mmCIF file of C-alpha atoms in Angstrom:
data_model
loop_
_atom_site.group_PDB
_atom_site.id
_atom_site.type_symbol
_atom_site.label_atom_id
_atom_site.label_comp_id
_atom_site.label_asym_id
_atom_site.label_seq_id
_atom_site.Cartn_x
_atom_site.Cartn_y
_atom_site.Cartn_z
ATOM 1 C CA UNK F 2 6.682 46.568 79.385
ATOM 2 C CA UNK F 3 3.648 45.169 77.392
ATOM 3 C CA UNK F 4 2.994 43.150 74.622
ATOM 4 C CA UNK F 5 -0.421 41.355 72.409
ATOM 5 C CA UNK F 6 -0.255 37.882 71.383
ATOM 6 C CA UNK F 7 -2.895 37.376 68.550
ATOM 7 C CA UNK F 8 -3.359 33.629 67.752
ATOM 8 C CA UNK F 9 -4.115 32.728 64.465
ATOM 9 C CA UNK F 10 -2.798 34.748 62.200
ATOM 10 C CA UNK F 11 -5.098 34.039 59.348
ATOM 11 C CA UNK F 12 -9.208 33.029 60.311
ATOM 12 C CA UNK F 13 -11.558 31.314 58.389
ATOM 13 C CA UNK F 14 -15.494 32.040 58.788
ATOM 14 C CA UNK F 15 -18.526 31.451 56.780
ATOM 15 C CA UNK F 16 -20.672 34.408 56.215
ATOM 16 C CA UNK F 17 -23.133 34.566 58.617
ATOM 17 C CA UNK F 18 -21.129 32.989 61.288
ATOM 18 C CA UNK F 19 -19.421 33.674 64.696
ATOM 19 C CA UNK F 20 -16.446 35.919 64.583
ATOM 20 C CA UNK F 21 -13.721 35.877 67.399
ATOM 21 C CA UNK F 22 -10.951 37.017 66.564
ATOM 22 C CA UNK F 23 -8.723 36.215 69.892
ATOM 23 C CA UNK F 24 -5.839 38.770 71.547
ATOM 24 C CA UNK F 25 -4.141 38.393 75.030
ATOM 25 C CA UNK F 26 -1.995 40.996 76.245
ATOM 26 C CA UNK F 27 0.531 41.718 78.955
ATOM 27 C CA UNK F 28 1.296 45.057 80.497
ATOM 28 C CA UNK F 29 2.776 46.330 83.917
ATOM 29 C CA UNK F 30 0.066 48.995 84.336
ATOM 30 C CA UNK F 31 -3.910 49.033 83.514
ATOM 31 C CA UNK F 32 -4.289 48.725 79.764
ATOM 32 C CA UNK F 33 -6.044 50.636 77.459
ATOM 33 C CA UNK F 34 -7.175 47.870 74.527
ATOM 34 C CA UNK F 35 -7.336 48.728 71.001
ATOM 35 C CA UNK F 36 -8.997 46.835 67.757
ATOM 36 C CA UNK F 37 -7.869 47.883 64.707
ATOM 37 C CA UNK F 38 -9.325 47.181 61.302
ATOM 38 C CA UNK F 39 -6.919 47.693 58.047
ATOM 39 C CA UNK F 40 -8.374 47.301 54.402
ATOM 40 C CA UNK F 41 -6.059 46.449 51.783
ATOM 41 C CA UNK F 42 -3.503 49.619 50.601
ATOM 42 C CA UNK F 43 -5.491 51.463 53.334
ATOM 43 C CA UNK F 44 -4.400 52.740 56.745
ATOM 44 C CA UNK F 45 -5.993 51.412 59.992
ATOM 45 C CA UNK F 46 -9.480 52.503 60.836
ATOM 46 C CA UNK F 47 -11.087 52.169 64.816
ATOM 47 C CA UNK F 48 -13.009 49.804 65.634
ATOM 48 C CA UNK F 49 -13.445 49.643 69.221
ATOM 49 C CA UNK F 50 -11.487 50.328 72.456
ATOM 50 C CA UNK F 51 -11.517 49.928 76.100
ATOM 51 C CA UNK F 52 -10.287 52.399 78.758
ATOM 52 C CA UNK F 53 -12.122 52.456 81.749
ATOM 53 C CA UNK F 54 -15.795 51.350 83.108
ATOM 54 C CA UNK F 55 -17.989 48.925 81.411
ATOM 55 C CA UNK F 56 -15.934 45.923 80.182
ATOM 56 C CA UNK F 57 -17.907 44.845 77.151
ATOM 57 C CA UNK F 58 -17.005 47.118 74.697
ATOM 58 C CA UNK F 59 -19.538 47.812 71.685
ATOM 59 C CA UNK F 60 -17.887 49.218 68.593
ATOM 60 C CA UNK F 61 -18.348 49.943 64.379
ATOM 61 C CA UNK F 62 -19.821 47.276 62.083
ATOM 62 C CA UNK F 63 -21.682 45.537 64.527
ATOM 63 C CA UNK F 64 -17.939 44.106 66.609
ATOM 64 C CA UNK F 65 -17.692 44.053 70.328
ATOM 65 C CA UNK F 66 -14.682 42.934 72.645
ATOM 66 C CA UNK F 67 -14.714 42.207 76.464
ATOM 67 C CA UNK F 68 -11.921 43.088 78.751
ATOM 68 C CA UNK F 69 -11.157 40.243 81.147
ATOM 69 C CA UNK F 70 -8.484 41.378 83.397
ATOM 70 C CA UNK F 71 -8.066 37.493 84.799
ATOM 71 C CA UNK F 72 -7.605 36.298 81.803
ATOM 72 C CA UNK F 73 -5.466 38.959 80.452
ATOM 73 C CA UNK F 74 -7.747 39.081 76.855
ATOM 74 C CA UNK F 75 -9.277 41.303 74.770
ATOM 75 C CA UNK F 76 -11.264 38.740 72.223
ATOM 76 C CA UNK F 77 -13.296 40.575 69.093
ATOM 77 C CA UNK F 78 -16.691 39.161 68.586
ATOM 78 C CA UNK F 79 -19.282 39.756 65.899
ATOM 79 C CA UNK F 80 -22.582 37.596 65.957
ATOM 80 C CA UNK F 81 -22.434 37.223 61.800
ATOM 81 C CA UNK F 82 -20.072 37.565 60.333
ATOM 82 C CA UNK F 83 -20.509 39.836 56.555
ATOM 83 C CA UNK F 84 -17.969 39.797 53.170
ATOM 84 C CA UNK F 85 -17.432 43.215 54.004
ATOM 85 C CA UNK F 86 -15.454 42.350 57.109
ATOM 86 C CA UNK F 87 -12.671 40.444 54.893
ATOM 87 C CA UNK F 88 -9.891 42.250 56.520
ATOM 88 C CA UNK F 89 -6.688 42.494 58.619
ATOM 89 C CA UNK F 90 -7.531 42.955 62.517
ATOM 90 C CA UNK F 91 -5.166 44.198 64.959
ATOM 91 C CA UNK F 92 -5.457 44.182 68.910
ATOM 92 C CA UNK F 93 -3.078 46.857 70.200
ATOM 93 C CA UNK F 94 -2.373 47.788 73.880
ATOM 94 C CA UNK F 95 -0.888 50.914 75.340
ATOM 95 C CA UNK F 96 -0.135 51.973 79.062
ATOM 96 C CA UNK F 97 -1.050 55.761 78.665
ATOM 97 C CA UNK F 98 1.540 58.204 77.591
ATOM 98 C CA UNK F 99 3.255 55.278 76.033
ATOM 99 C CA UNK F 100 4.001 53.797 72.908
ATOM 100 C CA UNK F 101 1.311 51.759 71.413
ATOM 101 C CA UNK F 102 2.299 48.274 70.695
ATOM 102 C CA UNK F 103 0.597 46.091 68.090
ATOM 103 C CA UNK F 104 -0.326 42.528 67.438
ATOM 104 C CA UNK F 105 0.963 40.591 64.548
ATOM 105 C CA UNK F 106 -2.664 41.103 62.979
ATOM 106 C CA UNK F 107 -4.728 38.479 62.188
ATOM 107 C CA UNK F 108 -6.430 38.027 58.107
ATOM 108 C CA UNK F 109 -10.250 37.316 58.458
ATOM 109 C CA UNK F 110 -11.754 35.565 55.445
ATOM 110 C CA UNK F 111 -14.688 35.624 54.727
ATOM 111 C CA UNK F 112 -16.004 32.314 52.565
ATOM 112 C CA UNK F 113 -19.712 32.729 50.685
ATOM 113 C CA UNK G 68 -13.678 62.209 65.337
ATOM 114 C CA UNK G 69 -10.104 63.018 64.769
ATOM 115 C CA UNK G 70 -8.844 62.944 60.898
ATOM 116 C CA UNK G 71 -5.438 62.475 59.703
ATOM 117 C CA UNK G 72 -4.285 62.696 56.419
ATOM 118 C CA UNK G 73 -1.599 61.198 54.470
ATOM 119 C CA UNK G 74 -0.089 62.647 51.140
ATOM 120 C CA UNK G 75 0.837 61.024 48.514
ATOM 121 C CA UNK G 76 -1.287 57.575 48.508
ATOM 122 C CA UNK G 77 1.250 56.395 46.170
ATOM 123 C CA UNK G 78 4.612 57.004 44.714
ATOM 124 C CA UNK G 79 6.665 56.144 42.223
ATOM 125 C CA UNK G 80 10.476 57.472 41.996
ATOM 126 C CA UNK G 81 13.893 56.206 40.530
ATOM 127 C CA UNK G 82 16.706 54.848 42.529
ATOM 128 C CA UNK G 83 18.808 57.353 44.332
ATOM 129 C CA UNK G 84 16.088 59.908 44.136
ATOM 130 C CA UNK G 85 14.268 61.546 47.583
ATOM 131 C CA UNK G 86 10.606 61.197 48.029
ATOM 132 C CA UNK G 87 8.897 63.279 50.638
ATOM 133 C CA UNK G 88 5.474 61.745 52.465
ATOM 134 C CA UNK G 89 3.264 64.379 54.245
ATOM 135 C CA UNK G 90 1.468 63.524 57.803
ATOM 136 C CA UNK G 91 -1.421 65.978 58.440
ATOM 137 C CA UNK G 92 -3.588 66.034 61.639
ATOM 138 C CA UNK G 93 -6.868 67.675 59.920
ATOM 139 C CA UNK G 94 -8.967 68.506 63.216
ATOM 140 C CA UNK G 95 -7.130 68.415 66.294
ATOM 141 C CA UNK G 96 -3.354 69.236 67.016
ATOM 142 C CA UNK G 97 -1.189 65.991 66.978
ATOM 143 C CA UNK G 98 1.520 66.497 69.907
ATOM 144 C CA UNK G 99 3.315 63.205 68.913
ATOM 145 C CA UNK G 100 3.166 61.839 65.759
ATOM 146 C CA UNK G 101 4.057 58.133 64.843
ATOM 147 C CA UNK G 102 5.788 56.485 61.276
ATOM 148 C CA UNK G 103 5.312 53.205 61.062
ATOM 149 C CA UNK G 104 6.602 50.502 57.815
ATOM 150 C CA UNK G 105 4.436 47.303 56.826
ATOM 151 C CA UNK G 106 5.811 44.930 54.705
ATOM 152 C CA UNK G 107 3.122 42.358 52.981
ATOM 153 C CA UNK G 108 1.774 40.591 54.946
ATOM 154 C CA UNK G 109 3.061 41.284 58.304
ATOM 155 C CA UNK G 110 2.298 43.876 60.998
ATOM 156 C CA UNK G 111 3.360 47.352 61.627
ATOM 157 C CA UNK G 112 6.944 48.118 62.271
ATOM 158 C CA UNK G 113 7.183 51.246 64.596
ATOM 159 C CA UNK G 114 9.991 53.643 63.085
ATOM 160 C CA UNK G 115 10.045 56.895 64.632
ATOM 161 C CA UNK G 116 8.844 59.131 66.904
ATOM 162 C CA UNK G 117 7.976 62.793 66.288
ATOM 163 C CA UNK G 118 7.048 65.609 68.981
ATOM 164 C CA UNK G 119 6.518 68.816 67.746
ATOM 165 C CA UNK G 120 9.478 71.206 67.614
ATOM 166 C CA UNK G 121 12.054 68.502 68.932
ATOM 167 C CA UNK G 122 13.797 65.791 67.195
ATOM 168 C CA UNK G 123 12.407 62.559 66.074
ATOM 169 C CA UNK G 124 13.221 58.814 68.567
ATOM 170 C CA UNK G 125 14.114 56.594 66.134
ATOM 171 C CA UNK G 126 13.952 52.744 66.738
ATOM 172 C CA UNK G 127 16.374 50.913 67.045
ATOM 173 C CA UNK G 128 17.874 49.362 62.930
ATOM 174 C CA UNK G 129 16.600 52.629 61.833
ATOM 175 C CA UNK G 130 18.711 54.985 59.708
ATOM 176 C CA UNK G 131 18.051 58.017 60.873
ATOM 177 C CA UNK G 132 19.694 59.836 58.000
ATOM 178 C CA UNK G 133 18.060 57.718 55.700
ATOM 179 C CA UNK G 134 14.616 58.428 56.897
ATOM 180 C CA UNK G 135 14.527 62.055 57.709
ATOM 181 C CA UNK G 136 11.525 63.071 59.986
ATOM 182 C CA UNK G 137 10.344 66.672 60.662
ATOM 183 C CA UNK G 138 7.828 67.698 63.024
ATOM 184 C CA UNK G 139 7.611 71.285 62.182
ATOM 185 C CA UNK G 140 4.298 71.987 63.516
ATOM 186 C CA UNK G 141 1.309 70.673 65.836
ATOM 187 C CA UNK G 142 -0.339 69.427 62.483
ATOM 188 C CA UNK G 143 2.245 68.112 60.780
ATOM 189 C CA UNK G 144 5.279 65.723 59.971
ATOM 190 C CA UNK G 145 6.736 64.755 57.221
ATOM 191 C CA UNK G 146 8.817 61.687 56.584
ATOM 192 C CA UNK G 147 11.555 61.640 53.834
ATOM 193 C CA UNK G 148 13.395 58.616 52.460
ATOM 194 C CA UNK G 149 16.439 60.104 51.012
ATOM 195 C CA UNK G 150 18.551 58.380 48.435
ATOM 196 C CA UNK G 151 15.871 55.319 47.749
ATOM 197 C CA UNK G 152 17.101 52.075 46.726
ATOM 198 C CA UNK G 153 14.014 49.765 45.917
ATOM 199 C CA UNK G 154 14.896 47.797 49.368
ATOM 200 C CA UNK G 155 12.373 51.016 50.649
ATOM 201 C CA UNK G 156 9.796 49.836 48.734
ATOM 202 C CA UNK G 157 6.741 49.537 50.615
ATOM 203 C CA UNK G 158 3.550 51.016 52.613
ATOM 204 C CA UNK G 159 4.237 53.645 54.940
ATOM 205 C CA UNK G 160 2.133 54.652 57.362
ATOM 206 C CA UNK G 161 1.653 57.991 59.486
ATOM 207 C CA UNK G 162 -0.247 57.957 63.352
ATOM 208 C CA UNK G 163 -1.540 61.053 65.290
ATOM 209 C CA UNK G 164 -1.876 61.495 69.395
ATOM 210 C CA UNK G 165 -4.490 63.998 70.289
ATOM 211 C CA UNK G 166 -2.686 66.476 72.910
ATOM 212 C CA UNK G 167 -5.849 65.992 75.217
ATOM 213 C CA UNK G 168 -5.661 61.882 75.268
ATOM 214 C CA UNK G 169 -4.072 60.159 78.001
ATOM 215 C CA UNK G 170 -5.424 56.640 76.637
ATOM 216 C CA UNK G 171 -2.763 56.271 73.938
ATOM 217 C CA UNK G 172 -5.514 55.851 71.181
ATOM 218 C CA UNK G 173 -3.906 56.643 67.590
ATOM 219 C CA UNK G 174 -5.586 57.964 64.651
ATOM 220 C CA UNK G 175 -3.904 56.542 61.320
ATOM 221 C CA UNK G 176 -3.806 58.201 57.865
ATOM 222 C CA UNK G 177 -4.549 56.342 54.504
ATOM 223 C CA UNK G 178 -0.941 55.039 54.277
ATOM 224 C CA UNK G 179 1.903 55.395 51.799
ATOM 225 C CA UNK G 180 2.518 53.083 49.065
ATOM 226 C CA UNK G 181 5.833 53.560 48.072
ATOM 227 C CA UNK G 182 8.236 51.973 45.034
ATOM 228 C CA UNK G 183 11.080 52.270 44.147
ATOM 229 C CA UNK G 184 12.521 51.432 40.614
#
């Protein structure tokens, strides 16, 4: 079984600042970790995702995530943060050959 | 990297009519294929299942003969609401497997916006 807790489901940053998104997840085998990006009436792009070897994972648009297995999280970071990355994030985990499950997505705003 | 296609962006159809939604894997050949529903505001709701040549896993709450999914060929799947009732209304979205990925990673088309008058 697995699951992905997102917490906060809506985030509030001024441009230029930190990003972290935050997503924990739970699974019965090694994870592979997913971050999702969806723009509105649009389907959901890649932004970065973890399988095996190095831990901090660099992706798109300047975002990065780190896999810490003892803390079971998956947190999306971005130094500064841009209007452009007003969006709806999703962390999504999968086992392998298995279904992919989703977070509950979280809204970034960006405020000017 | 791996394209997938979705067809039509949006839609517009009378009650009791059938609209038809077209999945297409553009670059690579999609063994499973994945339809998911979004309502506003919330997160993707997993439908169905689709493996080429076999018949589609539907979730559990899901009509099966109201949501008719074929899988016809390794790059594509179609997903058919039949008899709509503007209850359907919303944003559908199609997901692609690569046959040669192990890690589960899904490539998404544009979406669906669906509604239903």
């Amino acid at each position: 079984a697995q699951s992905v807790t997102q917490l906060g489901s809506h985030v509030s940053v001024s441009e230029g600042a930190l990003v972290l998104l935050r997503c924990n997840y739970s699974s019965s085998v090694p994870p592979y970790l997913f971050w999702y990006v969806q723009y509105p009436n649009q389907g959901l792009q890649l932004l970065l995702k973890y399988t095996t070897g190095a831990t901090l994972v660099k992706g798109i648009n300047g975002f990065e995530a780190e896999f810490k297995k003892s803390e079971t999280s998956f947190h999306l970071t971005k130094p500064s943060a841009h209007m452009s990355d007003a969006a709806e994030y999703f962390c999504a985990v999968s086992g392998g050959y298995q279904k992919v499950t989703f977070g509950i997505g979280t809204k970034l705003q960006v405020i000017p | 990297g791996a394209v997938v296609s979705q067809h039509p962006s949006w839609v517009i159809c009378k009650s009791g009519t059938s609209v038809k939604i077209e999945c297409r894997s553009l670059d690579f050949q999609a063994t499973t294929m994945f339809w998911y529903r979004q309502f506003p505001k919330q997160s993707l709701m997993l439908m169905a299942t689709s493996n080429e040549g076999s018949k589609a896993t539907y979730e559990q709450g899901v009509e099966k003969d109201k949501f008719l999914i074929n899988h016809a060929s390794l790059t594509l799947s179609t997903l058919t609401v039949t008899s709509a009732h503007p209850e359907d209304s919303s944003f559908y979205i199609c997901s692609a497997q690569s046959g040669g990925s192990n890690t589960g990673e899904l490539f998404f088309g544009e979406g669906s916006r669906l509604t239903v008058l």
